[in-house]
Structure formats: structure tokens, C-alpha cells
Amino acid sequence: MTACAIENETAGAAEAAGDAVLEDDEPDAAGERAGFGEDGAGDGVPEQAGARGESGVPAGAALAPPALTIAADGSYAARLTLRNVAAEASDETAQAWFVERWTLDGHEPYAVPLPLDQPEEPDSQVLPLADGRVLIRRRVADRNAFSLLYPTGPGTGELPLGAVGCADLTLLPPSPDGASAYALSVGARSTAVWLVTGGAIGPELVAEVPGRCSGGVWLDRAGRMLALDREMPGGGPVKAVAVDLERGGEVTPLLQIAPESNDRLLLADADSGLLLIRSDAPGHDRLGWGVLGSCLPVRFPECLRPADVAVTPFAVQPGQMLMPESCAVALRIDGAAGSWLGVWRPAGRRLHQLAAPEGWQAGRGVWTRDGVLRLPYANENVACGVALLEAPVDGERGTGPAAKAGAESGMQPSAAAAPLPMCKPIPLGQAPLMGRMVPG
């Protein structure tokens, strides 16, 4: 069975895909734009990457910074950044990449540099753990080497973890348990899931999933159920599947909106079950939402496709137990003027567009349980800052307060999340096509 809720304007495309009955969803009005962030830097990684240990790039060279990564509980963040160093065999100043850790769960955020004797390559990946250590993945010839970095007084300590012998390997988002880290290695016909830290000894192969997989979204707070976007060998549509890492990588279908549609999972919230989905089931690529384990179909709100911009969700408000429609969702909006912020709730049917703080680490942020969005930023005046933004009220016509650069952080320790009962996700493809209407 397939399930899909789309607007009337795309009914013909959906019927051609095999859906006999469609749920009506009236168009929503897009929210008015409150302002723009001045920081237009993307999350790209510079293409040039030589052997590790080579001298840095000339000072002043325009390089896009690698993305900031925030720990699952919001306690720490880490990124690669540039600093000035003396160039070899000359009196000129060059710049070299090194790891920087941000501490976010105190009253004031602060950054700790973690440089080593040799500069890092800009294509390295970093991932903060809940204990303050930072995992780094480095490409060394045809291998991927892993180490843990941590501050040791004036210097940086390094604990090598071993290496995985493959050319293509990518770290997954931080595991909800805060202590483990996983990576994907994509092959011609299957994808390997590696536990690179948190296991017994060194990197460990924990699952082999048939097909070519990408993405990576955690479905629970135990770090057991992992959703991946999979394309089977020989081609075909991309479908999100759930992988049980404690059962040898057992695969369960998760999204099956239409037989030939590409259905990808972007975000999931373990408390409410809210899922943020990107699919072309309505006839073209759309951002939609559903509920894990629900019998209701996926909805594709009109307000989530404003003209001439790209909209990408990056954070969901936690703590809304069994209330997915009330969760606030933070979205990165990219347009010709740069990147700014969007806030939306399924029940609100409106996209609030807000200014981002100057130097926002675009597409990065964490919600508190009471609806305050923490946005990390760095600029010429603030080396490590967190701007606070309260979720706008949907009933008001105003766009709500925009985040201010350099605002008081008011950071508080992250609350420990209570463990939830383990349950197998129910494929949304098993949802009936007819059901009660919900806001959205």
C-alpha cells in the first residue's frame, strides 16, 4: 500500500503514480519576511585538499568554512577553523585549519582551540561527544583514520582509534547516547555502517545494508534505530528505511508514499514522533511532514515552499510528548540575499521568516523543551556566541522577534532526556489513504 496527502493541483500526478484517493490540503499563505541575516556563508568544504601536514593556505584566501556540528544533547559543538601561522621558508603569514570546540551548556558559551603540531585538512570531519572530546576523521591515502582530541592544559591530547580501509566514508550525525559515533561507507551494491567510537576496540562494522545509502536520522534516544535513504542496486526510487543496529542491521521499510516517488527522511523527533520528509510524490520535490507509527498520511503544506528560495529543516522542538502538531521546527532558508531563519509548526500552517544573527553558523541550532531556539554564531566581535529566539506565536500577525547578534546567551545545562520505550517504526506506506483531517 502507498499513502500520500497532496494538494488538489497535483492530483493528476499522484493518480498517475498509483494513488486512487487523495486527501485535500488547502493552500497556506507564506509568512512575511522579517529580515535577512548578513552571513551568507554556506556549509561547503573547499575542494582543494593536499596530503596532511602540508602548509596552510595564504592569509586572506576566501574559503568556505566546514560546518559546525552540535552534540546530540546540545552541550558541545565542534568545527574546523582557520588561524594565522608563519609560512615555511618565508616571512609571510599563512592560514592553517585546526579543530575548535565550543562549550554551549554553561551560562556563557566559549571556544577552546585544539591545534596539533600539523594543520588539519579542510575535508576532515569533526563530531563532538557529550564528555567534551572531539572525534576527527582524516583521509590518509586510501584510508580514513579516527582520533579523539581533548584539551590538556595549554596543549591538545590525541587518542588514535584506528582506521577504516575505504576511500569513501562519512560521519553520521551525533548519536543520541552522546558517547558513540557512526560512519557510512558506500559500496557498489551495499553500504557499511561502522561504529568508530564507543565500541570495544577500534572501528567496528555493525551493519551491512543492501543498496546505496545516504542521509542518516536517529529515530530513538538510545542510538539503536537509524533511518537511511536507500537506493537499491540497479537503480530505482530512493526510499527511507529503518536500520536496527542491535539486530545486525535488520532493515524495515519506513517511507513508501508512492511506488515510484523518491522519499527521503530529513529529521525525526523521538518524543513526538514528528518526521520531516522530502518527496516528489506530489509531482515535484516538496517538503512534508508525517508521524512515526501513525495511520495518517504525509502532508505537504503550501507554506513550506516559498518562491525562489530553498528551505531545509534543521531542528525540532523536543519534549512535546505525543503532540507532533505543536512542535516548533527551525528551517534554514537560502536565497539570493543569503541565508536566514524560518520557524513553522504543523498546527500553525504558517512559515515565520526571521533575521539570523550576524555570523550565524547557517543551518545549525538547538531547541529547548520550552520553545527557545539557540543559534550559534561567530563574527568579528564575538568569537563564540549563542543567540536566543523564542518561537513566534502563530496566532499573531507579527513575525515575532528576530535574533540579535551578540545577544545575551542565557545558556543553561541541557536537561537529561528520559529513556523512551523501544518500538519498531511502522512504515508510513501502511497508512490508509483515508483518515481524519489534521492541521497542516
Short mmCIF file of C-alpha atoms in Angstrom, two decimals:
data_model
loop_
_atom_site.label_atom_id
_atom_site.label_comp_id
_atom_site.label_asym_id
_atom_site.label_seq_id
_atom_site.Cartn_x
_atom_site.Cartn_y
_atom_site.Cartn_z
CA MET A 1 0.00 0.00 0.00
CA THR A 2 1.02 3.60 -0.52
CA ALA A 3 -0.09 6.72 1.29
CA CYS A 4 0.13 10.30 0.13
CA ALA A 5 -1.65 13.52 1.09
CA ILE A 6 -1.23 16.24 -1.53
CA GLU A 7 -2.90 19.37 -2.81
CA ASN A 8 -5.58 19.36 -5.48
CA GLU A 9 -3.26 20.99 -8.01
CA THR A 10 -1.10 17.85 -8.11
CA ALA A 11 -3.86 15.29 -8.05
CA GLY A 12 -3.26 14.15 -11.61
CA ALA A 13 0.41 13.46 -10.98
CA ALA A 14 -0.37 11.43 -7.88
CA GLU A 15 -3.04 9.39 -9.60
CA ALA A 16 -0.55 8.55 -12.32
CA ALA A 17 1.77 7.27 -9.60
CA GLY A 18 -0.85 4.84 -8.40
CA ASP A 19 -2.84 6.64 -5.68
CA ALA A 20 -6.60 6.21 -6.10
CA VAL A 21 -7.75 8.53 -3.29
CA LEU A 22 -6.17 11.82 -2.21
CA GLU A 23 -6.60 13.97 0.87
CA ASP A 24 -7.34 17.62 0.26
CA ASP A 25 -5.00 20.21 1.77
CA GLU A 26 -5.91 23.85 1.11
CA PRO A 27 -3.04 26.20 0.22
CA ASP A 28 -1.45 28.14 3.06
CA ALA A 29 -0.22 31.70 2.91
CA ALA A 30 3.52 32.05 3.30
CA GLY A 31 4.69 34.11 6.26
CA GLU A 32 6.02 37.59 5.71
CA ARG A 33 9.74 38.02 5.84
CA ALA A 34 11.08 39.89 8.84
CA GLY A 35 14.64 40.42 7.66
CA PHE A 36 17.80 38.84 6.38
CA GLY A 37 20.95 37.55 8.03
CA GLU A 38 24.17 39.14 6.82
CA ASP A 39 26.09 35.89 6.88
CA GLY A 40 25.75 34.14 3.54
CA ALA A 41 28.48 31.55 4.09
CA GLY A 42 27.43 28.04 3.22
CA ASP A 43 28.35 24.71 4.70
CA GLY A 44 30.54 23.68 1.79
CA VAL A 45 34.05 22.31 2.08
CA PRO A 46 36.89 23.66 -0.05
CA GLU A 47 37.67 21.34 -2.93
CA GLN A 48 41.44 21.57 -2.64
CA ALA A 49 42.93 19.14 -0.14
CA GLY A 50 46.52 18.01 -0.23
CA ALA A 51 48.34 15.48 1.89
CA ARG A 52 48.08 16.03 5.62
CA GLY A 53 50.88 18.09 7.05
CA GLU A 54 51.33 20.48 4.10
CA SER A 55 51.50 24.20 4.81
CA GLY A 56 48.31 26.23 5.11
CA VAL A 57 46.65 28.50 2.58
CA PRO A 58 47.70 32.13 2.09
CA ALA A 59 46.13 34.59 4.50
CA GLY A 60 43.05 36.28 3.13
CA ALA A 61 42.12 33.43 0.80
CA ALA A 62 38.33 33.05 0.53
CA LEU A 63 37.44 29.56 1.73
CA ALA A 64 34.02 28.37 2.81
CA PRO A 65 34.23 27.08 6.40
CA PRO A 66 33.27 23.47 7.15
CA ALA A 67 30.01 23.19 9.06
CA LEU A 68 29.72 23.40 12.83
CA THR A 69 28.46 20.13 14.34
CA ILE A 70 26.45 20.19 17.59
CA ALA A 71 26.34 17.26 20.03
CA ALA A 72 23.02 15.44 20.34
CA ASP A 73 22.28 17.00 23.76
CA GLY A 74 23.44 20.48 22.74
CA SER A 75 26.26 20.52 25.29
CA TYR A 76 29.18 20.94 22.89
CA ALA A 77 29.87 21.82 19.28
CA ALA A 78 32.96 21.49 17.09
CA ARG A 79 34.22 22.79 13.79
CA LEU A 80 37.35 23.34 11.74
CA THR A 81 38.50 26.93 11.62
CA LEU A 82 41.48 28.91 10.30
CA ARG A 83 44.25 30.60 12.25
CA ASN A 84 47.31 32.54 11.18
CA VAL A 85 50.64 30.68 11.16
CA ALA A 86 54.11 31.55 9.94
CA ALA A 87 54.61 30.26 6.39
CA GLU A 88 57.57 27.97 5.84
CA ALA A 89 60.63 29.45 4.10
CA SER A 90 59.17 32.97 4.05
CA ASP A 91 58.24 35.83 6.30
CA GLU A 92 54.64 35.85 5.09
CA THR A 93 51.66 34.79 7.17
CA ALA A 94 49.58 31.83 6.09
CA GLN A 95 46.44 30.24 7.49
CA ALA A 96 46.01 26.67 8.66
CA TRP A 97 42.98 24.60 9.68
CA PHE A 98 42.62 23.39 13.25
CA VAL A 99 39.82 21.98 15.42
CA GLU A 100 37.83 24.27 17.70
CA ARG A 101 35.41 23.06 20.38
CA TRP A 102 32.53 25.17 21.62
CA THR A 103 31.07 24.69 25.10
CA LEU A 104 27.37 25.55 24.95
CA ASP A 105 25.75 24.27 28.15
CA GLY A 106 27.14 26.82 30.60
CA HIS A 107 25.89 30.32 31.39
CA GLU A 108 28.19 31.76 28.72
CA PRO A 109 29.43 29.85 25.65
CA TYR A 110 33.16 29.76 24.98
CA ALA A 111 35.52 28.25 22.41
CA VAL A 112 38.60 26.11 23.08
CA PRO A 113 41.15 25.69 20.27
CA LEU A 114 42.51 22.16 19.79
CA PRO A 115 45.54 22.62 17.49
CA LEU A 116 48.16 19.93 16.91
CA ASP A 117 51.69 20.15 15.54
CA GLN A 118 50.40 19.75 11.99
CA PRO A 119 47.45 21.55 10.40
CA GLU A 120 44.30 19.65 9.56
CA GLU A 121 42.94 19.24 6.05
CA PRO A 122 39.71 21.12 5.26
CA ASP A 123 37.96 17.90 4.17
CA SER A 124 38.35 16.36 7.64
CA GLN A 125 35.17 15.88 9.67
CA VAL A 126 34.69 16.59 13.38
CA LEU A 127 32.00 15.43 15.80
CA PRO A 128 31.71 16.43 19.49
CA LEU A 129 30.92 13.85 22.18
CA ALA A 130 28.96 14.54 25.36
CA ASP A 131 32.10 14.19 27.52
CA GLY A 132 33.84 17.10 25.77
CA ARG A 133 36.14 15.12 23.49
CA VAL A 134 36.04 15.72 19.75
CA LEU A 135 36.17 12.92 17.20
CA ILE A 136 38.03 13.72 13.98
CA ARG A 137 38.03 11.76 10.73
CA ARG A 138 41.02 12.29 8.45
CA ARG A 139 41.64 10.92 4.98
CA VAL A 140 45.10 9.37 4.81
CA ALA A 141 45.78 7.93 1.34
CA ASP A 142 43.04 5.32 0.77
CA ARG A 143 42.10 5.03 4.46
CA ASN A 144 40.03 7.01 6.94
CA ALA A 145 41.76 7.46 10.29
CA PHE A 146 39.94 8.38 13.51
CA SER A 147 41.20 10.09 16.68
CA LEU A 148 39.75 11.74 19.77
CA LEU A 149 41.02 15.22 20.61
CA TYR A 150 40.74 16.86 24.01
CA PRO A 151 42.27 19.85 25.82
CA THR A 152 45.22 19.11 28.13
CA GLY A 153 46.19 22.35 29.81
CA PRO A 154 47.95 24.50 27.21
CA GLY A 155 48.10 21.71 24.63
CA THR A 156 45.89 19.20 22.85
CA GLY A 157 45.74 15.50 23.63
CA GLU A 158 45.08 12.95 20.90
CA LEU A 159 43.89 9.35 21.25
CA PRO A 160 44.15 7.38 17.97
CA LEU A 161 41.25 4.96 17.46
CA GLY A 162 42.29 3.16 14.30
CA ALA A 163 41.37 3.40 10.64
CA VAL A 164 38.90 2.02 8.10
CA GLY A 165 40.35 0.97 4.77
CA CYS A 166 38.00 2.60 2.28
CA ALA A 167 38.13 5.74 0.19
CA ASP A 168 34.56 6.94 0.70
CA LEU A 169 33.40 7.27 4.32
CA THR A 170 31.25 9.91 6.03
CA LEU A 171 30.40 10.52 9.68
CA LEU A 172 26.74 10.23 10.60
CA PRO A 173 25.02 12.84 12.81
CA PRO A 174 25.88 12.55 16.53
CA SER A 175 24.35 9.52 18.21
CA PRO A 176 21.66 10.31 20.83
CA ASP A 177 23.61 8.44 23.53
CA GLY A 178 26.36 11.09 23.36
CA ALA A 179 29.19 8.54 23.57
CA SER A 180 29.07 6.69 20.25
CA ALA A 181 29.82 7.81 16.71
CA TYR A 182 28.98 6.05 13.47
CA ALA A 183 30.02 6.40 9.84
CA LEU A 184 28.74 5.24 6.45
CA SER A 185 30.86 3.63 3.75
CA VAL A 186 29.04 3.32 0.43
CA GLY A 187 29.94 0.48 -1.92
CA ALA A 188 28.70 -0.57 -5.36
CA ARG A 189 25.87 -2.78 -4.04
CA SER A 190 25.77 -2.24 -0.28
CA THR A 191 26.50 0.29 2.44
CA ALA A 192 28.54 -0.46 5.56
CA VAL A 193 27.68 1.14 8.91
CA TRP A 194 30.74 1.49 11.14
CA LEU A 195 30.85 2.15 14.87
CA VAL A 196 34.02 4.27 15.02
CA THR A 197 33.99 5.13 18.73
CA GLY A 198 32.05 3.81 21.70
CA GLY A 199 32.72 0.14 20.97
CA ALA A 200 35.13 -2.37 22.47
CA ILE A 201 38.28 -1.73 20.44
CA GLY A 202 38.67 0.46 17.37
CA PRO A 203 36.27 0.88 14.47
CA GLU A 204 33.76 -1.96 14.23
CA LEU A 205 31.49 -2.98 11.34
CA VAL A 206 27.97 -3.21 12.80
CA ALA A 207 25.71 -3.46 9.74
CA GLU A 208 25.79 -4.11 6.00
CA VAL A 209 22.73 -2.63 4.30
CA PRO A 210 21.91 -3.72 0.72
CA GLY A 211 21.85 -0.75 -1.66
CA ARG A 212 23.49 2.65 -1.72
CA CYS A 213 22.55 4.66 1.37
CA SER A 214 22.84 8.32 2.30
CA GLY A 215 21.39 10.70 4.88
CA GLY A 216 21.15 9.42 8.43
CA VAL A 217 18.50 10.29 11.03
CA TRP A 218 18.16 8.80 14.52
CA LEU A 219 14.67 7.55 15.39
CA ASP A 220 15.12 6.91 19.13
CA ARG A 221 17.09 8.23 22.09
CA ALA A 222 19.06 5.03 22.63
CA GLY A 223 21.02 5.26 19.37
CA ARG A 224 19.67 1.95 18.10
CA MET A 225 17.25 2.78 15.26
CA LEU A 226 18.84 4.61 12.34
CA ALA A 227 16.95 5.84 9.27
CA LEU A 228 18.83 5.88 5.96
CA ASP A 229 17.80 6.94 2.46
CA ARG A 230 18.41 3.90 0.23
CA GLU A 231 18.62 3.30 -3.50
CA MET A 232 18.65 -0.37 -4.41
CA PRO A 233 21.30 -1.84 -6.77
CA GLY A 234 20.28 -1.37 -10.37
CA GLY A 235 18.56 1.95 -9.73
CA GLY A 236 15.00 2.84 -8.81
CA PRO A 237 13.49 5.36 -6.40
CA VAL A 238 15.16 6.39 -3.14
CA LYS A 239 13.21 5.20 -0.08
CA ALA A 240 13.91 5.82 3.61
CA VAL A 241 14.39 2.63 5.63
CA ALA A 242 14.92 1.97 9.34
CA VAL A 243 18.04 0.01 10.33
CA ASP A 244 18.17 -1.79 13.71
CA LEU A 245 21.81 -1.62 14.79
CA GLU A 246 21.27 -4.08 17.66
CA ARG A 247 19.91 -6.76 15.35
CA GLY A 248 22.73 -6.92 12.84
CA GLY A 249 21.36 -4.15 10.65
CA GLU A 250 17.85 -5.54 10.17
CA VAL A 251 16.09 -3.30 7.62
CA THR A 252 12.43 -2.21 7.83
CA PRO A 253 10.67 -0.04 5.19
CA LEU A 254 9.91 3.41 6.61
CA LEU A 255 8.65 5.66 3.78
CA GLN A 256 6.62 4.41 0.80
CA ILE A 257 4.49 7.38 -0.21
CA ALA A 258 4.03 6.39 -3.86
CA PRO A 259 5.53 3.43 -5.76
CA GLU A 260 7.97 5.47 -7.88
CA SER A 261 8.48 8.50 -5.64
CA ASN A 262 11.78 9.43 -4.02
CA ASP A 263 11.02 9.64 -0.28
CA ARG A 264 13.79 10.91 2.00
CA LEU A 265 13.72 11.48 5.76
CA LEU A 266 15.31 14.78 6.85
CA LEU A 267 14.55 14.99 10.59
CA ALA A 268 12.80 12.96 13.30
CA ASP A 269 11.82 13.75 16.88
CA ALA A 270 11.74 10.79 19.27
CA ASP A 271 9.38 12.48 21.78
CA SER A 272 6.51 13.42 19.48
CA GLY A 273 7.25 11.14 16.52
CA LEU A 274 7.26 14.11 14.12
CA LEU A 275 9.00 13.35 10.81
CA LEU A 276 10.19 15.94 8.27
CA ILE A 277 10.22 14.44 4.78
CA ARG A 278 11.29 15.46 1.29
CA SER A 279 9.45 13.69 -1.52
CA ASP A 280 8.50 14.12 -5.16
CA ALA A 281 5.28 12.14 -4.71
CA PRO A 282 3.13 15.30 -5.30
CA GLY A 283 4.64 15.54 -8.81
CA HIS A 284 7.68 17.64 -7.86
CA ASP A 285 10.06 17.82 -4.92
CA ARG A 286 8.23 19.01 -1.77
CA LEU A 287 8.85 19.32 1.96
CA GLY A 288 6.27 17.44 4.03
CA TRP A 289 5.60 16.02 7.46
CA GLY A 290 4.25 12.83 8.98
CA VAL A 291 4.17 11.00 12.31
CA LEU A 292 6.17 7.88 13.12
CA GLY A 293 3.86 4.94 13.67
CA SER A 294 0.76 6.92 12.65
CA CYS A 295 -2.04 5.74 10.39
CA LEU A 296 -2.35 9.25 8.94
CA PRO A 297 -0.78 10.12 5.58
CA VAL A 298 2.06 12.54 4.87
CA ARG A 299 1.10 16.22 4.44
CA PHE A 300 2.81 18.73 2.13
CA PRO A 301 1.95 22.27 3.38
CA GLU A 302 1.93 25.01 0.78
CA CYS A 303 3.64 27.44 3.18
CA LEU A 304 6.83 25.32 3.14
CA ARG A 305 7.56 26.14 -0.49
CA PRO A 306 8.02 29.93 -0.69
CA ALA A 307 9.10 31.16 -4.13
CA ASP A 308 12.74 31.47 -5.23
CA VAL A 309 14.31 30.02 -2.06
CA ALA A 310 15.44 26.65 -0.74
CA VAL A 311 14.01 25.55 2.62
CA THR A 312 15.78 22.93 4.78
CA PRO A 313 14.70 21.89 8.31
CA PHE A 314 17.49 21.51 10.87
CA ALA A 315 15.96 21.28 14.37
CA VAL A 316 12.72 20.10 16.00
CA GLN A 317 11.50 21.19 19.44
CA PRO A 318 11.80 18.22 21.85
CA GLY A 319 9.61 17.33 24.81
CA GLN A 320 6.24 17.55 23.04
CA MET A 321 5.15 14.06 24.02
CA LEU A 322 2.55 12.69 21.59
CA MET A 323 1.91 16.22 20.24
CA PRO A 324 3.66 16.39 16.85
CA GLU A 325 1.40 19.18 15.57
CA SER A 326 2.64 21.54 18.32
CA CYS A 327 6.39 21.03 17.71
CA ALA A 328 8.28 24.10 16.52
CA VAL A 329 10.56 23.35 13.59
CA ALA A 330 13.56 25.52 12.67
CA LEU A 331 14.38 25.83 8.98
CA ARG A 332 17.29 27.29 7.06
CA ILE A 333 16.12 29.46 4.14
CA ASP A 334 18.63 30.11 1.34
CA GLY A 335 18.01 32.73 -1.31
CA ALA A 336 19.81 35.27 -3.44
CA ALA A 337 20.30 37.55 -0.42
CA GLY A 338 21.95 34.84 1.71
CA SER A 339 20.68 32.57 4.48
CA TRP A 340 18.06 33.37 7.09
CA LEU A 341 15.76 31.59 9.50
CA GLY A 342 12.31 30.04 9.29
CA VAL A 343 10.08 28.77 12.12
CA TRP A 344 6.98 26.63 11.49
CA ARG A 345 4.58 24.36 13.36
CA PRO A 346 2.35 21.74 11.70
CA ALA A 347 -0.68 23.14 13.54
CA GLY A 348 0.19 26.74 12.72
CA ARG A 349 0.04 26.47 8.92
CA ARG A 350 2.37 29.46 8.62
CA LEU A 351 6.09 29.93 7.94
CA HIS A 352 7.64 32.73 10.01
CA GLN A 353 10.74 34.18 8.30
CA LEU A 354 13.20 35.88 10.66
CA ALA A 355 16.60 37.52 10.56
CA ALA A 356 19.54 35.39 11.70
CA PRO A 357 22.34 36.75 13.92
CA GLU A 358 25.39 38.08 12.12
CA GLY A 359 27.84 35.21 11.65
CA TRP A 360 25.21 32.51 12.22
CA GLN A 361 26.55 29.02 11.63
CA ALA A 362 23.88 28.58 8.97
CA GLY A 363 21.60 25.59 9.40
CA ARG A 364 22.76 24.92 12.96
CA GLY A 365 20.79 25.33 16.18
CA VAL A 366 19.09 23.54 19.08
CA TRP A 367 15.61 23.91 20.57
CA THR A 368 14.94 23.85 24.29
CA ARG A 369 11.88 21.98 25.51
CA ASP A 370 10.06 25.25 26.26
CA GLY A 371 10.41 26.57 22.70
CA VAL A 372 13.59 28.69 22.73
CA LEU A 373 15.90 28.26 19.74
CA ARG A 374 19.66 28.54 20.41
CA LEU A 375 21.57 29.74 17.34
CA PRO A 376 25.39 29.55 17.43
CA TYR A 377 27.27 32.38 15.72
CA ALA A 378 30.74 33.91 15.43
CA ASN A 379 31.74 37.25 13.96
CA GLU A 380 34.40 39.93 14.29
CA ASN A 381 33.12 40.98 17.71
CA VAL A 382 32.10 37.60 19.18
CA ALA A 383 34.34 34.55 18.86
CA CYS A 384 31.68 32.16 20.16
CA GLY A 385 28.12 33.23 20.78
CA VAL A 386 24.62 31.85 21.11
CA ALA A 387 21.60 33.98 20.20
CA LEU A 388 18.23 33.08 21.71
CA LEU A 389 14.98 33.24 19.79
CA GLU A 390 11.54 32.41 21.15
CA ALA A 391 9.28 30.59 18.75
CA PRO A 392 6.77 33.10 17.30
CA VAL A 393 3.12 32.70 18.24
CA ASP A 394 1.16 31.50 15.23
CA GLY A 395 -2.00 33.40 16.17
CA GLU A 396 -0.26 36.77 15.91
CA ARG A 397 0.14 38.54 12.57
CA GLY A 398 3.53 39.93 13.53
CA THR A 399 6.63 38.00 12.55
CA GLY A 400 7.97 37.77 16.08
CA PRO A 401 11.33 38.88 17.47
CA ALA A 402 14.36 38.43 15.25
CA ALA A 403 17.58 37.05 16.72
CA LYS A 404 20.09 39.76 17.66
CA ALA A 405 23.81 39.36 17.12
CA GLY A 406 25.68 39.27 20.40
CA ALA A 407 22.54 38.75 22.45
CA GLU A 408 22.93 37.50 25.98
CA SER A 409 23.29 33.74 25.78
CA GLY A 410 21.45 32.71 28.94
CA MET A 411 22.73 29.20 28.41
CA GLN A 412 21.61 26.53 30.84
CA PRO A 413 22.77 22.94 31.23
CA SER A 414 20.99 20.61 28.86
CA ALA A 415 18.35 18.51 30.60
CA ALA A 416 18.92 14.78 30.54
CA ALA A 417 16.37 13.13 28.29
CA ALA A 418 14.37 10.32 29.85
CA PRO A 419 14.78 6.99 28.01
CA LEU A 420 11.82 6.04 25.88
CA PRO A 421 10.46 2.53 25.35
CA MET A 422 11.92 0.86 22.27
CA CYS A 423 9.40 0.35 19.49
CA LYS A 424 9.71 -0.67 15.88
CA PRO A 425 8.71 2.10 13.46
CA ILE A 426 5.60 1.39 11.44
CA PRO A 427 6.13 2.09 7.72
CA LEU A 428 4.18 5.14 6.62
CA GLY A 429 3.40 3.20 3.46
CA GLN A 430 1.00 1.08 5.52
CA ALA A 431 -1.12 4.11 6.41
CA PRO A 432 -4.64 4.15 4.95
CA LEU A 433 -5.35 6.73 2.31
CA MET A 434 -8.45 7.94 4.10
CA GLY A 435 -8.26 9.29 7.64
CA ARG A 436 -9.28 12.11 9.89
CA MET A 437 -8.08 15.56 8.96
CA VAL A 438 -5.31 17.21 10.95
CA PRO A 439 -3.93 20.74 10.81
CA GLY A 440 -1.13 21.28 8.37
#
